[in-house]
Short mmCIF file of C-alpha atoms and ligand atoms in Angstrom, two decimals:
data_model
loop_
_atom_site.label_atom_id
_atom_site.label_comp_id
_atom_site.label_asym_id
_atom_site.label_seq_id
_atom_site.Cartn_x
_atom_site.Cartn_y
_atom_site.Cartn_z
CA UNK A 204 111.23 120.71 81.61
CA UNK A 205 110.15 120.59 77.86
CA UNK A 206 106.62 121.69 78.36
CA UNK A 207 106.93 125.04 78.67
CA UNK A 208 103.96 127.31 79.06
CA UNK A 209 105.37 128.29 75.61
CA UNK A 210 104.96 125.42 74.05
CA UNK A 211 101.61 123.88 76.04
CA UNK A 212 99.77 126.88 74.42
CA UNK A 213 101.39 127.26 71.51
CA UNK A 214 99.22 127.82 68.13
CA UNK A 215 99.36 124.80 66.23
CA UNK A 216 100.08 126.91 63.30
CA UNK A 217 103.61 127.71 64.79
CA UNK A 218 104.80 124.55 65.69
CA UNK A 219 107.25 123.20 63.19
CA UNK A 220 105.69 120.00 61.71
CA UNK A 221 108.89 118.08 62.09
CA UNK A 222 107.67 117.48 65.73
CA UNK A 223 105.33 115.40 64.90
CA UNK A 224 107.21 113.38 61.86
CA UNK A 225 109.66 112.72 64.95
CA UNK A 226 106.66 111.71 67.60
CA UNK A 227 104.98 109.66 65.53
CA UNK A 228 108.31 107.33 64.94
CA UNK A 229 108.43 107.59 68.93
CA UNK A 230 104.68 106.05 68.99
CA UNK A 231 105.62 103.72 66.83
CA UNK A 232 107.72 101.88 68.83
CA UNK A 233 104.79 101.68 71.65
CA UNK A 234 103.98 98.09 73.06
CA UNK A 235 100.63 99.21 73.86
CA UNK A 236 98.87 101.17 71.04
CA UNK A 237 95.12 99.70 70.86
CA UNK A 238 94.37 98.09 67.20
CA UNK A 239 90.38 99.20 67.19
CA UNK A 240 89.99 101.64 69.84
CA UNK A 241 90.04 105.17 68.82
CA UNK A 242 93.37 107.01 69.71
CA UNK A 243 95.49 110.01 68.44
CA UNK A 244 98.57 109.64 66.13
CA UNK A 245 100.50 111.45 68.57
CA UNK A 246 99.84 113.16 71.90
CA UNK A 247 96.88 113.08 74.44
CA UNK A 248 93.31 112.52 73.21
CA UNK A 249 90.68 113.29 76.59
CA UNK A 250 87.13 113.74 76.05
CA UNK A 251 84.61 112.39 73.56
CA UNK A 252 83.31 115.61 71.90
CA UNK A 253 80.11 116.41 68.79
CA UNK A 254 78.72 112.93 69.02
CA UNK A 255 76.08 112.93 65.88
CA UNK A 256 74.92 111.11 62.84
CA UNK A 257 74.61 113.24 60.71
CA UNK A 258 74.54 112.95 56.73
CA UNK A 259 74.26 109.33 56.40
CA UNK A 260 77.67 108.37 58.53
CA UNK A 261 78.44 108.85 62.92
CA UNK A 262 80.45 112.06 63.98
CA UNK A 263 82.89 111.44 66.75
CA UNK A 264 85.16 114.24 67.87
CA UNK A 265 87.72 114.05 70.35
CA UNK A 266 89.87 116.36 72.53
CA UNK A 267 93.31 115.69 71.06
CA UNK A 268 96.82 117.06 71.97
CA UNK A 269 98.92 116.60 68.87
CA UNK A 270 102.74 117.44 69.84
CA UNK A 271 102.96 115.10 73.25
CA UNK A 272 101.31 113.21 75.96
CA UNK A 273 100.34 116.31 77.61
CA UNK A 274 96.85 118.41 78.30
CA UNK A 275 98.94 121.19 75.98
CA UNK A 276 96.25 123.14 73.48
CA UNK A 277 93.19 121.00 73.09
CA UNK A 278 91.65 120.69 69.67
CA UNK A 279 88.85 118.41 68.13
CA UNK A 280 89.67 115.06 66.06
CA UNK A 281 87.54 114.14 63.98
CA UNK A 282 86.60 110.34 63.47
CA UNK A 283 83.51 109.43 61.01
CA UNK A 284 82.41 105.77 60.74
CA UNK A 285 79.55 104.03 58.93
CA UNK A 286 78.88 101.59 61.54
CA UNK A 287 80.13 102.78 64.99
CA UNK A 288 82.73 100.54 64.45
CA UNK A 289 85.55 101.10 61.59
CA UNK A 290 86.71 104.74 61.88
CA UNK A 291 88.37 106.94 60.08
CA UNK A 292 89.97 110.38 60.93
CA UNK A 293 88.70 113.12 58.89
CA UNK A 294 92.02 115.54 58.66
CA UNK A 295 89.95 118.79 58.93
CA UNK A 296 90.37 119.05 63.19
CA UNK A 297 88.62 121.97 64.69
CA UNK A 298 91.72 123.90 66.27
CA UNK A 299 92.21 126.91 68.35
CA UNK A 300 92.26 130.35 66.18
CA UNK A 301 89.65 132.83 66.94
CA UNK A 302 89.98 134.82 70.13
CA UNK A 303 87.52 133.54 71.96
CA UNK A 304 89.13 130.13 71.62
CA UNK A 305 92.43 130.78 71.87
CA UNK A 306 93.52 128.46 74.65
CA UNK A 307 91.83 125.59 73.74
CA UNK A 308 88.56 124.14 71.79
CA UNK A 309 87.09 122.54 74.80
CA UNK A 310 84.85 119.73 74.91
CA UNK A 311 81.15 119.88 73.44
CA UNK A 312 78.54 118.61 71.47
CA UNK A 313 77.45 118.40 68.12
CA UNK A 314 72.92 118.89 67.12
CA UNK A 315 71.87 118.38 63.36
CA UNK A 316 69.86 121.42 61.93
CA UNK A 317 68.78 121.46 58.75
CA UNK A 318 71.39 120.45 56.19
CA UNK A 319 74.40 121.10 58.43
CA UNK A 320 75.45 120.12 61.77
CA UNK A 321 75.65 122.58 64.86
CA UNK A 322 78.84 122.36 66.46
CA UNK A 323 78.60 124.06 70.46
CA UNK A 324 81.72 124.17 72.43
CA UNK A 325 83.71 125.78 75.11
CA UNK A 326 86.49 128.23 74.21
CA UNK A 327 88.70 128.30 76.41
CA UNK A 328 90.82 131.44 77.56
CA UNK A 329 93.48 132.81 79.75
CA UNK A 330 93.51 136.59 81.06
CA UNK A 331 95.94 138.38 82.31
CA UNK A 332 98.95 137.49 84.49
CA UNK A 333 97.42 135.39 86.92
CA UNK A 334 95.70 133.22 83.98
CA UNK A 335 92.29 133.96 85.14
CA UNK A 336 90.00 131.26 82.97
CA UNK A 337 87.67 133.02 80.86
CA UNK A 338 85.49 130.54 79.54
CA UNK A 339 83.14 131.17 75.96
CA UNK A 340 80.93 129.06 74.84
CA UNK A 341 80.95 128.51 70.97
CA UNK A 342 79.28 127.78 67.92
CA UNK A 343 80.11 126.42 64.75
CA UNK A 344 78.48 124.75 61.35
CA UNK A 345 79.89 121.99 59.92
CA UNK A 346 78.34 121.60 56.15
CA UNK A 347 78.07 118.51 54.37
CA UNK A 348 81.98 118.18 53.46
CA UNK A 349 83.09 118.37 56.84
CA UNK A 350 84.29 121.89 56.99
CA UNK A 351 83.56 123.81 59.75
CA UNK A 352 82.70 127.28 59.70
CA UNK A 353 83.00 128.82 63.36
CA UNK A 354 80.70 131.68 64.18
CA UNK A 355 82.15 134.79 64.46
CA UNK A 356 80.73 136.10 68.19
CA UNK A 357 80.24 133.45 70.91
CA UNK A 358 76.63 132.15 71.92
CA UNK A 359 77.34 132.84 75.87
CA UNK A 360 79.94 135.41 76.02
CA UNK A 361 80.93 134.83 79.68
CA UNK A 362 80.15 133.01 83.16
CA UNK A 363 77.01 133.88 84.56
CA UNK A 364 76.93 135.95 88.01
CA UNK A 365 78.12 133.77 91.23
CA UNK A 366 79.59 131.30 88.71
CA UNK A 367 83.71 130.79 88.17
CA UNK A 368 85.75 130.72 85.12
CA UNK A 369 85.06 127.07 85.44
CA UNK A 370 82.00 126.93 83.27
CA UNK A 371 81.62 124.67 79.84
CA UNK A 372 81.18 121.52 78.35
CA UNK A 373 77.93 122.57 76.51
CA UNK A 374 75.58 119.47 75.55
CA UNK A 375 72.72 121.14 73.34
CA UNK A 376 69.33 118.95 73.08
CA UNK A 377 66.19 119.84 71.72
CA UNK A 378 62.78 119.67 72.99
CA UNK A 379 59.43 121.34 71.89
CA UNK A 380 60.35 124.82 70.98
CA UNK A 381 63.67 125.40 72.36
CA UNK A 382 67.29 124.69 71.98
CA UNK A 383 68.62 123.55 75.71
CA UNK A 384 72.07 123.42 76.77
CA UNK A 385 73.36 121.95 79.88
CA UNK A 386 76.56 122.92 81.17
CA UNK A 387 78.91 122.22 83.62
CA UNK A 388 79.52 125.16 86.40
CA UNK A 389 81.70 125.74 89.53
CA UNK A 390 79.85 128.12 91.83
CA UNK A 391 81.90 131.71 93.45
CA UNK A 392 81.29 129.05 96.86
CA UNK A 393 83.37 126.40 95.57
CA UNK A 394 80.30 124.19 94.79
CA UNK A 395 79.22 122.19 91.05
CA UNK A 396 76.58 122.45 89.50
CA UNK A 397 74.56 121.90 86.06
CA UNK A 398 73.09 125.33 84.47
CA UNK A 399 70.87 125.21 81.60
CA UNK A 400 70.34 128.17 78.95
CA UNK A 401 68.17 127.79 75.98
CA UNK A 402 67.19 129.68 73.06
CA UNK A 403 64.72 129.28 69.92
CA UNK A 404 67.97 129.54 67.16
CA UNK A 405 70.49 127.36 67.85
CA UNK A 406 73.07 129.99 67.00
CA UNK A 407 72.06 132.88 68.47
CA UNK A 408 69.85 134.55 71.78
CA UNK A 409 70.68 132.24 74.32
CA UNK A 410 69.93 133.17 77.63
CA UNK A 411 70.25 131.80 81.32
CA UNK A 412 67.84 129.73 81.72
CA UNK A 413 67.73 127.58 85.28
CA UNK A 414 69.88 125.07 86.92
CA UNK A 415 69.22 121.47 86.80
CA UNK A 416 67.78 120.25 89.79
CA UNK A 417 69.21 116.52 90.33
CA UNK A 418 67.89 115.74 93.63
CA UNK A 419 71.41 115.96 94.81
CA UNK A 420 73.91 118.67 95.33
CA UNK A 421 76.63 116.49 95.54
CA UNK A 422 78.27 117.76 92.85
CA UNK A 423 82.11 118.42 94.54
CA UNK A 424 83.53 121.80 93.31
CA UNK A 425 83.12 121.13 89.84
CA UNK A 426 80.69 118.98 88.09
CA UNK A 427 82.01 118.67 83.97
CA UNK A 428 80.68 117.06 80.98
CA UNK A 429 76.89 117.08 81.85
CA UNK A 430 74.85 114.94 79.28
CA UNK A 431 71.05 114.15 79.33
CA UNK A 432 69.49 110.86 77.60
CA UNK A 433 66.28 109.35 77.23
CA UNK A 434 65.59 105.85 77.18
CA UNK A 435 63.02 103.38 77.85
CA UNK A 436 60.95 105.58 79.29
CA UNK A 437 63.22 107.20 82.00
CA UNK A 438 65.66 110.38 81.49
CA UNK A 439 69.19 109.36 82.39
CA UNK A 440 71.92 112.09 83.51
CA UNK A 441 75.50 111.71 83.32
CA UNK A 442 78.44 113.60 84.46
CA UNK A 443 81.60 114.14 86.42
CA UNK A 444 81.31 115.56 89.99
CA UNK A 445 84.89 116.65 90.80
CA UNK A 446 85.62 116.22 94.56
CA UNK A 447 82.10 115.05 95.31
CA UNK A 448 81.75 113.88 98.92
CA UNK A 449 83.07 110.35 99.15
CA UNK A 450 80.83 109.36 102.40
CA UNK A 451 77.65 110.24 100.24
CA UNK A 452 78.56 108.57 96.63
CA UNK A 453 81.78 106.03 96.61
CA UNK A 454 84.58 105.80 94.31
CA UNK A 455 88.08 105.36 93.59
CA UNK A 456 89.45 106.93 91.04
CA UNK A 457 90.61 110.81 91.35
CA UNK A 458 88.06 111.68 89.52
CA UNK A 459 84.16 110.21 88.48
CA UNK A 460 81.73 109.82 85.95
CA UNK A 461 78.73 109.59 87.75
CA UNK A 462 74.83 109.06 86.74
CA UNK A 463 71.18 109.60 87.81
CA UNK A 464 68.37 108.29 86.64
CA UNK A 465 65.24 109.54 86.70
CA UNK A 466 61.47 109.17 86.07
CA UNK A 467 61.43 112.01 83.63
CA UNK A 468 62.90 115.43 83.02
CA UNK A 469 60.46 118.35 83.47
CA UNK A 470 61.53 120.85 82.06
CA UNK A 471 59.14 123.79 82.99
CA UNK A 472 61.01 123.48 86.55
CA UNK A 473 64.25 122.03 85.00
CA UNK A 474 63.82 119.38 87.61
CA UNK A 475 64.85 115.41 87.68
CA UNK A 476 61.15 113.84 88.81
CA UNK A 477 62.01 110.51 91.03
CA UNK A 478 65.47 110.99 90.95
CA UNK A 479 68.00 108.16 91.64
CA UNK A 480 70.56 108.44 93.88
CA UNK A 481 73.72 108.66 92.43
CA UNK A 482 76.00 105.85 90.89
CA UNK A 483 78.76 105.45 89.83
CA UNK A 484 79.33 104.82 85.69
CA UNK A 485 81.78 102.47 85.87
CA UNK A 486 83.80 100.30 88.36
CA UNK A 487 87.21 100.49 86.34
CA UNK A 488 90.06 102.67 86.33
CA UNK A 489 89.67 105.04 83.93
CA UNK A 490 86.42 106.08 82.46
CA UNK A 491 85.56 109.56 82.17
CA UNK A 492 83.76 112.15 80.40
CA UNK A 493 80.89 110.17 78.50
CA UNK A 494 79.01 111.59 76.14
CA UNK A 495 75.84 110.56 75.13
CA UNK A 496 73.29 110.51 72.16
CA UNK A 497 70.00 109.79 71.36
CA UNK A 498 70.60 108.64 67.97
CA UNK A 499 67.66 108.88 65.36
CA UNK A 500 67.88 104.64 65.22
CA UNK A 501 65.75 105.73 68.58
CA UNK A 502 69.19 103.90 70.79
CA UNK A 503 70.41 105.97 73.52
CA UNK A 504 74.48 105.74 72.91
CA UNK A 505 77.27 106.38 74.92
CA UNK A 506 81.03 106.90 74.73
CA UNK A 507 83.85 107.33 77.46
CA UNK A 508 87.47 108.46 77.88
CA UNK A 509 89.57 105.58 78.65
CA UNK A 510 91.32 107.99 80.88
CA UNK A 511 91.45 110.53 84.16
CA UNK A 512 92.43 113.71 84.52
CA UNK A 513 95.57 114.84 86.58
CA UNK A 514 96.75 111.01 85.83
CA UNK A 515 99.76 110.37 84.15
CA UNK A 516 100.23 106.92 82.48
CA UNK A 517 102.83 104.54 80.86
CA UNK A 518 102.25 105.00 77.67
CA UNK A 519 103.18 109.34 77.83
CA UNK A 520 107.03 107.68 77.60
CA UNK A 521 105.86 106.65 74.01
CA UNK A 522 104.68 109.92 72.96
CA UNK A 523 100.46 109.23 73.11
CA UNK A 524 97.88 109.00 75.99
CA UNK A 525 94.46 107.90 76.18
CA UNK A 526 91.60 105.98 73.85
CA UNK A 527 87.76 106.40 73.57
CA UNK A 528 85.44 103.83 74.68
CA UNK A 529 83.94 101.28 72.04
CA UNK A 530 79.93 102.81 71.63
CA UNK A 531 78.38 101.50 74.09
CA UNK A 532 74.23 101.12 73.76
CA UNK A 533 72.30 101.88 77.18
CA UNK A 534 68.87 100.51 78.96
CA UNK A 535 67.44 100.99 82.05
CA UNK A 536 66.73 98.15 83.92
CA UNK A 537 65.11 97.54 87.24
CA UNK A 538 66.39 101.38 87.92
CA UNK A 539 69.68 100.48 86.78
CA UNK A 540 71.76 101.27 83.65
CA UNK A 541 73.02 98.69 81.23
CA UNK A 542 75.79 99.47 79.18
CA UNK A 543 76.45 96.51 75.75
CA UNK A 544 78.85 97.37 73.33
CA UNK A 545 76.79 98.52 69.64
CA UNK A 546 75.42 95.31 68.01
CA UNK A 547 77.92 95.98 65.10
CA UNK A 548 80.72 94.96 66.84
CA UNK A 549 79.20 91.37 66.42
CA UNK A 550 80.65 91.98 62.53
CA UNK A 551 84.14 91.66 63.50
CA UNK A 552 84.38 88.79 65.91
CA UNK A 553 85.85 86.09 64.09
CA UNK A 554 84.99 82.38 64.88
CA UNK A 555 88.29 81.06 65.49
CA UNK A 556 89.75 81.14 68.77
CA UNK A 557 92.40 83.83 69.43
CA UNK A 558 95.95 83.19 70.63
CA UNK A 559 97.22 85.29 72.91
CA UNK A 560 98.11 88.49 71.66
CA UNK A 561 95.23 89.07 69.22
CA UNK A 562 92.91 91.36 70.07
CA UNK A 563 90.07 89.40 71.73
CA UNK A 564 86.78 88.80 73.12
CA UNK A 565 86.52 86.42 76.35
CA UNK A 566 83.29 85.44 77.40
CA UNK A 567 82.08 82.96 79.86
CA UNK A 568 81.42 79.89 77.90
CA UNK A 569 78.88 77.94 81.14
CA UNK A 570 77.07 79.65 83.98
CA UNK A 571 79.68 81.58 86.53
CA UNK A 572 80.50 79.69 89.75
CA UNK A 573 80.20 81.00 93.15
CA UNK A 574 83.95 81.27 93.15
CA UNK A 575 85.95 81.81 90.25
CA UNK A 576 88.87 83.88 89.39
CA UNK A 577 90.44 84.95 85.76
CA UNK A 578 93.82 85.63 85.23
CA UNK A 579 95.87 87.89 82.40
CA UNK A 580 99.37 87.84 83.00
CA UNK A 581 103.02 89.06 81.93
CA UNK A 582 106.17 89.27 83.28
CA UNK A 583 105.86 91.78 86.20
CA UNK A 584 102.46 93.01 85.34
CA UNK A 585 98.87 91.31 85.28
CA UNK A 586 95.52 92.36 85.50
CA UNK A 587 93.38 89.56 88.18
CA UNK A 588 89.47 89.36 88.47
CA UNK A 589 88.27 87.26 90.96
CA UNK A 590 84.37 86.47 92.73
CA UNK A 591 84.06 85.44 95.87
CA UNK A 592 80.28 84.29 96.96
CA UNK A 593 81.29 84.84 100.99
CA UNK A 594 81.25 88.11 100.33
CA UNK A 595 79.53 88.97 96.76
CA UNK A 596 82.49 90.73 95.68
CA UNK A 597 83.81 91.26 92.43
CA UNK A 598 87.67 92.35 92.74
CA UNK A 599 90.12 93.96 89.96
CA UNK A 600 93.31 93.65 90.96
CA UNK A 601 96.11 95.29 88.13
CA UNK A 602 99.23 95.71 88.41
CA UNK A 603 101.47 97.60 85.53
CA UNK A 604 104.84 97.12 84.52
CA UNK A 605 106.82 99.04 86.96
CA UNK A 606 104.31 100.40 89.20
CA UNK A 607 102.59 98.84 92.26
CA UNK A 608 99.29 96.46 91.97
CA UNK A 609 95.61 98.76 92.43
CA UNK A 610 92.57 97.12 92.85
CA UNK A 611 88.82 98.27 92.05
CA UNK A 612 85.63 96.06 94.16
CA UNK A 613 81.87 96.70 94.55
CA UNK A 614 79.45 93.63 95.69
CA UNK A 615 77.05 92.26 92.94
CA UNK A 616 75.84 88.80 91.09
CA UNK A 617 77.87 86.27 89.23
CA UNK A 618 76.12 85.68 86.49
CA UNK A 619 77.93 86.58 83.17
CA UNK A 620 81.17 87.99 81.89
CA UNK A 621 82.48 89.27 79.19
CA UNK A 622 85.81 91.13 78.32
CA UNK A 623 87.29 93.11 75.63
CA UNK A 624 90.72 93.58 75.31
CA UNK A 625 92.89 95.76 72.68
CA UNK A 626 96.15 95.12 73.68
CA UNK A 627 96.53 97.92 76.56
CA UNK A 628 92.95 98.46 76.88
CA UNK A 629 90.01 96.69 78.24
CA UNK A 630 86.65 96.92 78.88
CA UNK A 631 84.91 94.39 81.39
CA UNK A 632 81.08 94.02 80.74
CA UNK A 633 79.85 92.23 84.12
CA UNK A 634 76.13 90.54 84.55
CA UNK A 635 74.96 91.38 81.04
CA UNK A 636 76.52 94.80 81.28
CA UNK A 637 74.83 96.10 84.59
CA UNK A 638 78.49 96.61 85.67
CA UNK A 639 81.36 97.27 83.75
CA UNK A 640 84.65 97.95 84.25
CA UNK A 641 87.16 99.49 82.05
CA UNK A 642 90.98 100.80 81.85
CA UNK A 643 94.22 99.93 80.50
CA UNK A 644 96.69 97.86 81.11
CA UNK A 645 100.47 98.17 80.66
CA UNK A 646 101.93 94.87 80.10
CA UNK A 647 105.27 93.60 79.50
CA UNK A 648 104.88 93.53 75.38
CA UNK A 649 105.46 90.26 75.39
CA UNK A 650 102.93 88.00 76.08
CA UNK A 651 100.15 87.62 77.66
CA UNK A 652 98.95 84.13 79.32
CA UNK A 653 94.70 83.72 80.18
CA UNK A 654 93.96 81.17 82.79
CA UNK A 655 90.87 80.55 84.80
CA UNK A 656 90.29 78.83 87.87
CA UNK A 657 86.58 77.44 88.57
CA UNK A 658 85.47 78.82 85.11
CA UNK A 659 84.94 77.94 81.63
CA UNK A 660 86.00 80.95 79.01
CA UNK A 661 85.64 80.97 75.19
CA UNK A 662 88.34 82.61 73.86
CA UNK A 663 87.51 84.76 70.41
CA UNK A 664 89.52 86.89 68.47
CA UNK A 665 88.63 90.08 67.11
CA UNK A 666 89.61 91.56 63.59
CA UNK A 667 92.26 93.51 63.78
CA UNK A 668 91.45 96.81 61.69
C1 LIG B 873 87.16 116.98 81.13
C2 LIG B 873 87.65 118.35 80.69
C3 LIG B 873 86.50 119.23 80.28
C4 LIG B 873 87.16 120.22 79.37
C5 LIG B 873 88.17 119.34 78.65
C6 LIG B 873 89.44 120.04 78.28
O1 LIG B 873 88.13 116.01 81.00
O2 LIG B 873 88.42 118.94 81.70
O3 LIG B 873 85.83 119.81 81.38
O4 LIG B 873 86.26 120.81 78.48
O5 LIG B 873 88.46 118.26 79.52
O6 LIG B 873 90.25 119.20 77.53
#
């Protein structure tokens, strides 16, 4: 086996850079690399990490595995964009090479103070010969040119008591005097849950402060990437409860992204008031991790991993796994969320109709039927939605190149559609976005062929950047 714990932890600074030259002719030849979505070069991108806007353009970081399509030593990418849309990678990554980061700059988030931006993430480490996790959680500034200075001590220098080395994924917000954190946390009893610190400095004197009370401990044994948004008038709360109890809270993949919603946050008691129950994200394949951010536009924004953990895919062959999310913008309606991709992506529809391998948008072109189905197929692979009023179901049937067909259901409305697709990836916005459904799709490479039954699509194609 090439991965090696040798070379899956290996400082970046001592791998020889012909690797990559070499990988990057290897993703080259992909069939499937996305033409808008953001990706790595080479290697695994997971998590969207440091979601800001901060001096005049959007931050966007991502967990990124240069040297294969492997969870080897994580580091940050760093994408900046002037309208959520275009981006660009910034080649100053945050990598691992203090001690308390050593095995990995885990995911976190990203608060503007002052002039610079606060960077607060999990380092990860191993101890010992057993690898024991020892988790720290991190600061760093980022100045104005987009060099970022890490701090030399941590901010939270271990797991709290009755907690596991399974602790991180900081999100920092602020509210009245204090600097809160939420962070993911696996209890000594095998159980998740979301702890909060807080501090007045955002660098330094945070403490314990109490654990977010969801109205649910359904958490599984792990919940990661807790995030906290605000939005018309309701507090929403999104994360990933690993193993969570499937009788309680259904879903599919291995893993979910779940959310909460909630009247308010009160945060003398650190306690959801009117919580939902919980719901699942998204009805796709692979969505995970989401980050949110209450931008200063006053839009609560969102961003996912087109991706799972402990899931391999297609595309590793090629040398590169995994995409984020196009922005998303979230409401609450009718104690729902609604997810819409960012207005701005409006600039780079074109007019004319798309043929079939451009990147495209199809939407429904006349009022959805009570029984309609859409079809996207290649040779030995396709990727089937169908509605059928007997039942109110929605079904997603795919079926890769290669592998056997999977399908994804849950019972709603027909009322309108529209899809995204980037080649591999796609992202399914159903009933104005109260539903959507994304993952990727491995094709044949050739071509694709769209056809409807019962329904009338537009076809549009989208710039390809
Ligand atoms: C979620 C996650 C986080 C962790 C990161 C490591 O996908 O496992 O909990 O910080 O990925 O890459």
């Amino acid at each position: 086996n090439y991965w090696t714990l040798d070379r899956l932890g290996r400082l970046y600074k001592d791998w020889d850079p012909q690797v990559l030259t070499d990988l990057s002719a290897q993703v080259a030849k992909s069939k499937w690399r996305p033409g808008y979505h953001i990706t790595t070069k080479t290697g695994l991108l997971n998590d969207p990490n440091g979601f800001s806007y901060f001096n005049g353009q959007w931050h966007l970081f991502n967990q990124a595995f240069p040297y294969g399509a492997v969870h080897g030593l994580k580091s940050w990418q760093h994408n900046v964009s002037d309208d959520l849309i275009h981006w660009r990678v910034v080649d100053k990554p945050m990598v691992p090479d203090i001690y308390s980061d050593r095995n990995g700059c885990y995911s976190g988030s990203a608060i503007n103070v002052d002039d610079k931006l606060f960077i607060m993430y999990t380092g990860n480490t191993f101890e010992g010969s057993e690898f024991t996790r020892h988790p720290y959680q991190d600061g760093a500034w980022m100045d104005a040119d987009n060099n970022i200075e890490k701090l030399a001590e941590p901010l939270i220098a271990d797991s709290p008591s009755g907690v596991t080395g399974h602790f991180r994924d900081p999100q920092i917000i602020k509210h009245d005097d204090y600097y809160y954190a939420f962070i993911g946390a696996q209890t000594v009893d095998n159980t998740g849950e979301i702890l909060t610190y807080r501090s007045r400095q955002v660098d330094s004197g945070w403490e314990l402060y109490k654990k977010l009370d969801l109205g649910t401990d359904n958490l599984g044994y792990m919940a990661e990437c807790p995030n906290v948004g605000f939005v018309d008038g309701k507090v929403v709360v999104i994360f990933c409860p690993q193993g969570a109890d499937k009788a309680a809270f259904h879903y599919d993949n291995v893993h979910p992204n779940a959310y909460i919603i909630a009247d308010e946050l009160d945060f003398s008691a650190m306690k959801l008031v009117n919580p939902s129950p919980m719901q699942q994200l998204d009805e796709g394949f692979d969505y995970y991790a989401t980050q949110l951010l209450n931008a200063p536009d006053g839009r609560l924004l969102s961003v996912g991993w087109i991706g799972l953990p402990d899931t391999e895919y297609l595309s590793d062959q090629d040398g590169w796994e995994g995409e984020l999310s196009m922005v998303r913008e979230l409401h609450i309606s009718n104690g729902s969320l609604v997810q819409s991709p960012v207005n701005e992506l409006e600039t780079i529809i074109d007019d004319t109709p798309a043929t079939a391998n451009d990147l495209q948008r199809l939407i429904t072109a006349a009022p959805l039927a009570s029984q309609f189905s859409l079809y996207l197929d290649s040779t030995d692979s396709y990727l089937h939605l169908a509605y059928d009023e007997s039942d109110r179901q929605w079904t997603l049937v795919r079926k890769n190149v290669g592998e056997e067909a999977v399908t994804r259901s849950f019972q709603g409305d027909p009322s309108s559609l529209s899809i995204y697709l980037d080649n591999s990836v796609f992202e399914i916005f159903i009933n104005g976005g109260k539903v959507t459904m994304t993952g990727q799709f491995f094709h044949d490479g050739k071509s694709i062929q769209v056809s409807t039954t019962s329904m009338d699509i537009k076809q549009k194609k989208i710039q390809n950047m």
